[in-house]
Short mmCIF file of C-alpha atoms in Angstrom, two decimals:
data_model
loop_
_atom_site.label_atom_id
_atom_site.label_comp_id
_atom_site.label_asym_id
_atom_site.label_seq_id
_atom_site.Cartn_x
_atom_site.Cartn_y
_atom_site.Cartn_z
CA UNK A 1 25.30 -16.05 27.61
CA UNK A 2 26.28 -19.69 28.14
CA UNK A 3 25.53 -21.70 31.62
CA UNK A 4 27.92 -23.38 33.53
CA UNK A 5 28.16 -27.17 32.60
CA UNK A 6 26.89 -28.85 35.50
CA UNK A 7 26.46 -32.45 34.37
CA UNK A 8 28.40 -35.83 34.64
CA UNK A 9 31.81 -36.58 33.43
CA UNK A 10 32.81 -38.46 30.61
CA UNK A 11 31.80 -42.34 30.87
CA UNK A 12 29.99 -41.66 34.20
CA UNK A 13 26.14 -42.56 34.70
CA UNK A 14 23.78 -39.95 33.50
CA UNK A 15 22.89 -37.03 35.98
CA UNK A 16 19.32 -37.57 38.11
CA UNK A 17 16.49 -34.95 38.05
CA UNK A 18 16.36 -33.10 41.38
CA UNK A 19 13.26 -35.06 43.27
CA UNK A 20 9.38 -33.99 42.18
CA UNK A 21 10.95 -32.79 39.08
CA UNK A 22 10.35 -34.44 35.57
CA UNK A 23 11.99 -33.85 32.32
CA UNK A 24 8.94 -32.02 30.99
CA UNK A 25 8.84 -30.00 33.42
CA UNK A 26 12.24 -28.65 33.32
CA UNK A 27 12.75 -24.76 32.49
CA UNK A 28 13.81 -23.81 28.96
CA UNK A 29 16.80 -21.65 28.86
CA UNK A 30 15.84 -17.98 28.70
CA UNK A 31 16.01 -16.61 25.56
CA UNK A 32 18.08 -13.37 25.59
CA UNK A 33 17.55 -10.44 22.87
CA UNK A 34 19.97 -7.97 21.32
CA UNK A 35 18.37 -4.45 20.47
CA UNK A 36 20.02 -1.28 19.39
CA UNK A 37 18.78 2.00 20.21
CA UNK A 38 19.90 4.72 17.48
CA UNK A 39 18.93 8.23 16.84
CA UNK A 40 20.90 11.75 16.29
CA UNK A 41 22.74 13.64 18.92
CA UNK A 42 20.96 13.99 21.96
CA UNK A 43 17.77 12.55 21.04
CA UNK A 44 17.71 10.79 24.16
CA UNK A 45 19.24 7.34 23.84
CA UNK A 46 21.16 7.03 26.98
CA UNK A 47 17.97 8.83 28.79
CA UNK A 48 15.84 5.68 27.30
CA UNK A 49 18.39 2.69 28.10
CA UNK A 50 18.93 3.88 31.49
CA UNK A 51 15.20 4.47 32.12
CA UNK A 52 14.19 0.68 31.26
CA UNK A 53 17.34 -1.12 32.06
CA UNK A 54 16.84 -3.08 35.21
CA UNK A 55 20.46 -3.48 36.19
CA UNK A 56 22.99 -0.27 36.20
CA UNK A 57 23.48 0.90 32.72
CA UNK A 58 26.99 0.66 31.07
CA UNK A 59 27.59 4.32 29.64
CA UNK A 60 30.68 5.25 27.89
CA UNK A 61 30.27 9.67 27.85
CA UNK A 62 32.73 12.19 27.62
CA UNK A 63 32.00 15.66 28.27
CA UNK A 64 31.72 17.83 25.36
CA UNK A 65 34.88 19.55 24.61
CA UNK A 66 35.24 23.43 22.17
CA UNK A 67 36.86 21.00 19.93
CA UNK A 68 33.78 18.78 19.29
CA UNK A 69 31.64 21.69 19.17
CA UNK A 70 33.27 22.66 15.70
CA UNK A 71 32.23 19.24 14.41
CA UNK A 72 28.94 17.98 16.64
CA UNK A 73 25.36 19.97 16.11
CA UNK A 74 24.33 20.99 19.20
CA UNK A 75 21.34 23.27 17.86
CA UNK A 76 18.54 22.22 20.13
CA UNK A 77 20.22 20.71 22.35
CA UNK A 78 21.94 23.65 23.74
CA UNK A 79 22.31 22.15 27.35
CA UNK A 80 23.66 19.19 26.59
CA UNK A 81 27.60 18.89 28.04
CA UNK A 82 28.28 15.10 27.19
CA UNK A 83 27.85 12.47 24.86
CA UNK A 84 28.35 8.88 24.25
CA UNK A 85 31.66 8.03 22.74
CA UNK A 86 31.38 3.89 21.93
CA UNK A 87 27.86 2.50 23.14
CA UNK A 88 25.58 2.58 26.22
CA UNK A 89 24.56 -0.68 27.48
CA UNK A 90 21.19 -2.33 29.79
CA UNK A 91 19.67 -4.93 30.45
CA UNK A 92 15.41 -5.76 30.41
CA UNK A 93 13.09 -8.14 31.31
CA UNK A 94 10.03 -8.43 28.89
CA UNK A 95 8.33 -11.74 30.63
CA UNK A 96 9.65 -14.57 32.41
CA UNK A 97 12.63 -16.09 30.23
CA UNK A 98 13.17 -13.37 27.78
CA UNK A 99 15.40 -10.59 28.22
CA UNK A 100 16.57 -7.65 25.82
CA UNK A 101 20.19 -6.77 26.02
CA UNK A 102 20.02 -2.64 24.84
CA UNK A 103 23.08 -1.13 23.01
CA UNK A 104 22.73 2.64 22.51
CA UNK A 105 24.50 3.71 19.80
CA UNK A 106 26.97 7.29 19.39
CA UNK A 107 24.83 9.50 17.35
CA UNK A 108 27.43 11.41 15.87
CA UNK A 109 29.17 11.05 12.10
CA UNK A 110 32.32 10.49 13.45
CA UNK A 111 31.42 7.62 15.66
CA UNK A 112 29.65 5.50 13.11
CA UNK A 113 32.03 3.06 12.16
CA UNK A 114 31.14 1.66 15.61
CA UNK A 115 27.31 0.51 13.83
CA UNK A 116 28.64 -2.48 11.96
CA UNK A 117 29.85 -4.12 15.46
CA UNK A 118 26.91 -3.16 17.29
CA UNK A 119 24.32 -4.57 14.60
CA UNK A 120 25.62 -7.85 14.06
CA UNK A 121 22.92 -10.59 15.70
CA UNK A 122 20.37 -8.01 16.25
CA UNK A 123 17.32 -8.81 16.33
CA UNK A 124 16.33 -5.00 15.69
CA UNK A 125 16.38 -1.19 16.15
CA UNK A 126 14.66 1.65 17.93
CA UNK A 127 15.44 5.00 15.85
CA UNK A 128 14.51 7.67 18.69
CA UNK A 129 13.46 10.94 16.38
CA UNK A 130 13.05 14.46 18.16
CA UNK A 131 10.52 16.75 15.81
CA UNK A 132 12.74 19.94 16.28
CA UNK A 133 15.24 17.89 14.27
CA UNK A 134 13.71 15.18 12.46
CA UNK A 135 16.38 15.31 9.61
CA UNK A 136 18.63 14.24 12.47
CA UNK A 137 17.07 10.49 12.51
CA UNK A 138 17.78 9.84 8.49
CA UNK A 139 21.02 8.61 8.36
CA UNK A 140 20.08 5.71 10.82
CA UNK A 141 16.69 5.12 9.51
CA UNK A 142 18.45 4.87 5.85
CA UNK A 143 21.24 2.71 7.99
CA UNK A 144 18.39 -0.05 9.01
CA UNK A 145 16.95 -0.02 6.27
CA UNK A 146 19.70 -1.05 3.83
CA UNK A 147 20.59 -3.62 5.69
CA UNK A 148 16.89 -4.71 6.23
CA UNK A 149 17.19 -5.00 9.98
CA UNK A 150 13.92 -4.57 11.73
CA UNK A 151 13.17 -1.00 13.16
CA UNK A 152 10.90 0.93 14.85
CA UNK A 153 10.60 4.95 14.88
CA UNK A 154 10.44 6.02 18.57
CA UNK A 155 9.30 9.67 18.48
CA UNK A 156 10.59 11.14 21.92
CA UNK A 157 8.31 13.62 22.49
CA UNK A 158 9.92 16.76 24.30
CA UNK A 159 7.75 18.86 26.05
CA UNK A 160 8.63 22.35 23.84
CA UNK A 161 8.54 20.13 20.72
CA UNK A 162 5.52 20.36 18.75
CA UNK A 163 3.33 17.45 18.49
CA UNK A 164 3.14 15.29 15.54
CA UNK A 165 1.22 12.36 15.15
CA UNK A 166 2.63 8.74 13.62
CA UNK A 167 1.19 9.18 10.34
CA UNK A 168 2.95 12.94 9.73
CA UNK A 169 6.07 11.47 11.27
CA UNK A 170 6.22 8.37 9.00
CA UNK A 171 5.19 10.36 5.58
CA UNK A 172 7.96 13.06 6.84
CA UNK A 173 10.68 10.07 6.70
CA UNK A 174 9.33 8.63 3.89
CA UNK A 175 9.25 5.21 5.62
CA UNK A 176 8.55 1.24 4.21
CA UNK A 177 4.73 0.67 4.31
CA UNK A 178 4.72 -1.00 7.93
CA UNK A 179 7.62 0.52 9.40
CA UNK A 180 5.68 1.56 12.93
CA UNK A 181 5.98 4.73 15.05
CA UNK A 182 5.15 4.97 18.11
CA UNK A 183 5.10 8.37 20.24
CA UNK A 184 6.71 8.34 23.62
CA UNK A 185 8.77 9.57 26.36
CA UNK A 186 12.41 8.14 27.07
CA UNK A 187 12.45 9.44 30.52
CA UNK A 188 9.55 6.92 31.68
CA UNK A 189 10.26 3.22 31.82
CA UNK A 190 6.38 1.96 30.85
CA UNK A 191 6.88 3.93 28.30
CA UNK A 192 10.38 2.85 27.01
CA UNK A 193 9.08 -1.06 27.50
CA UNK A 194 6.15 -0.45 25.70
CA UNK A 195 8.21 0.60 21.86
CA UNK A 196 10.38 -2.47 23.03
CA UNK A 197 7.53 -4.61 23.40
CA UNK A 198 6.34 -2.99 19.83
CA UNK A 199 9.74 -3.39 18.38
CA UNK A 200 10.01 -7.55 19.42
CA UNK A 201 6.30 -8.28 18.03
CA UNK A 202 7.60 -5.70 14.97
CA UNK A 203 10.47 -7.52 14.58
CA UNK A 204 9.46 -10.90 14.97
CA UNK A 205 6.76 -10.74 12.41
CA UNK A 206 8.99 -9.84 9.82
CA UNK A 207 11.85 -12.58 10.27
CA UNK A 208 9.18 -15.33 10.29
CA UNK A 209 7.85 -13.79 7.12
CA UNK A 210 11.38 -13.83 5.71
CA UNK A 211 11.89 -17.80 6.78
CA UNK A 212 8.63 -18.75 5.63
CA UNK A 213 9.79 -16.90 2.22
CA UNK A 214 13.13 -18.40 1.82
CA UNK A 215 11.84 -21.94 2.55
CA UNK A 216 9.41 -21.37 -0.37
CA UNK A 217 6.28 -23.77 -1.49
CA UNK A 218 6.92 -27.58 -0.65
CA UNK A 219 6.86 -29.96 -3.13
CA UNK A 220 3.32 -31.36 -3.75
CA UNK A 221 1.89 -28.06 -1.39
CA UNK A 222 -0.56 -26.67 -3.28
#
């Protein structure tokens, strides 16, 4: 998101600092964050964006129709009546001058040639995974990980859903070593911030380890 360009015109003399203020001191432009949030049909995406988001969430659901019940598992999730057609979208503060900017992906077949769009510049993914239907989860785990964007496995833990713990839930989706999961509950917003905060530090490891690999030994290092 650029700023408004507030400085001097062309030729003129250079813009002062507002008095008491020093260049050092100035604020560095926040640094803002884009994060999908992926999963099967009504894992609870759109529950978990508009949970954390801070400012109203952009949703974009249709109510289920008969026709998309011929095409869209609803085993499970019986009560369900809509579901997101293009993306859900929010907004989150981590800390002072960093922000995540959430898309929530469609979680049906049909819908996924929306994914390429969404994913370009992200920094990362959460995959939200419901035990009852685990299998459900695959496609975007498989998704992320061909494309080797950073994700984490969010498993949203329903209250009739058996409990699993990381470990099971990792070995069941046959996951990178490192690849974390983290249990939660989309519905609560410490919760939802805390597999963001997981998914940043996640995510942030493995890019530097990527830059530091592509740069490669120095001459004379060593």
């Amino acid at each position: 998101m650029g700023q408004h360009d507030n400085g001097p015109a062309v030729g003129g003399p250079p813009a002062s600092a507002p008095d008491g203020a020093c260049e050092d001191d100035t604020e560095l432009a926040a640094l803002a964050l884009k994060i999908l949030v992926a999963g099967g049909f009504g894992v609870g995406k759109t529950t978990l964006v508009g949970a954390v988001s801070e400012i109203r969430p952009l949703r974009t659901e249709e109510v289920l129709s008969e026709a998309g019940e011929l095409v869209d598992d609803t085993g499970g999730v019986d009560q369900k009546t809509t579901t997101t057609v293009a993306m859900d979208f929010g907004r989150i503060t981590i800390r002072s001058g960093l922000s995540l900017y959430l898309f929530g992906t469609p979680g049906q077949d049909r819908f996924w040639f929306l994914w390429d769009e969404l994913s370009q510049g992200a920094l990362g993914a959460v995959v939200l995974a419901d035990t009852r239907r685990l299998e459900d989860c695959f496609p975007a785990v498989d998704y992320f990980e061909h494309r080797r964007i950073p994700f984490v496995v969010a498993v949203n833990c329903f209250s009739d859903a058996r409990r699993y713990g990381a470990h099971d839930v990792s070995r069941a989706l046959d996951l990178d070593q490192g690849t974390p999961v983290v249990l939660c509950d989309a519905r609560d917003k410490d919760s939802g911030k805390e597999v963001l905060i997981r998914l940043v530090e996640y995510a942030g490891r493995v890019h530097t380890a990527r830059l530091l690999d592509s740069v490669g030994p120095q001459p004379g290092s060593g």
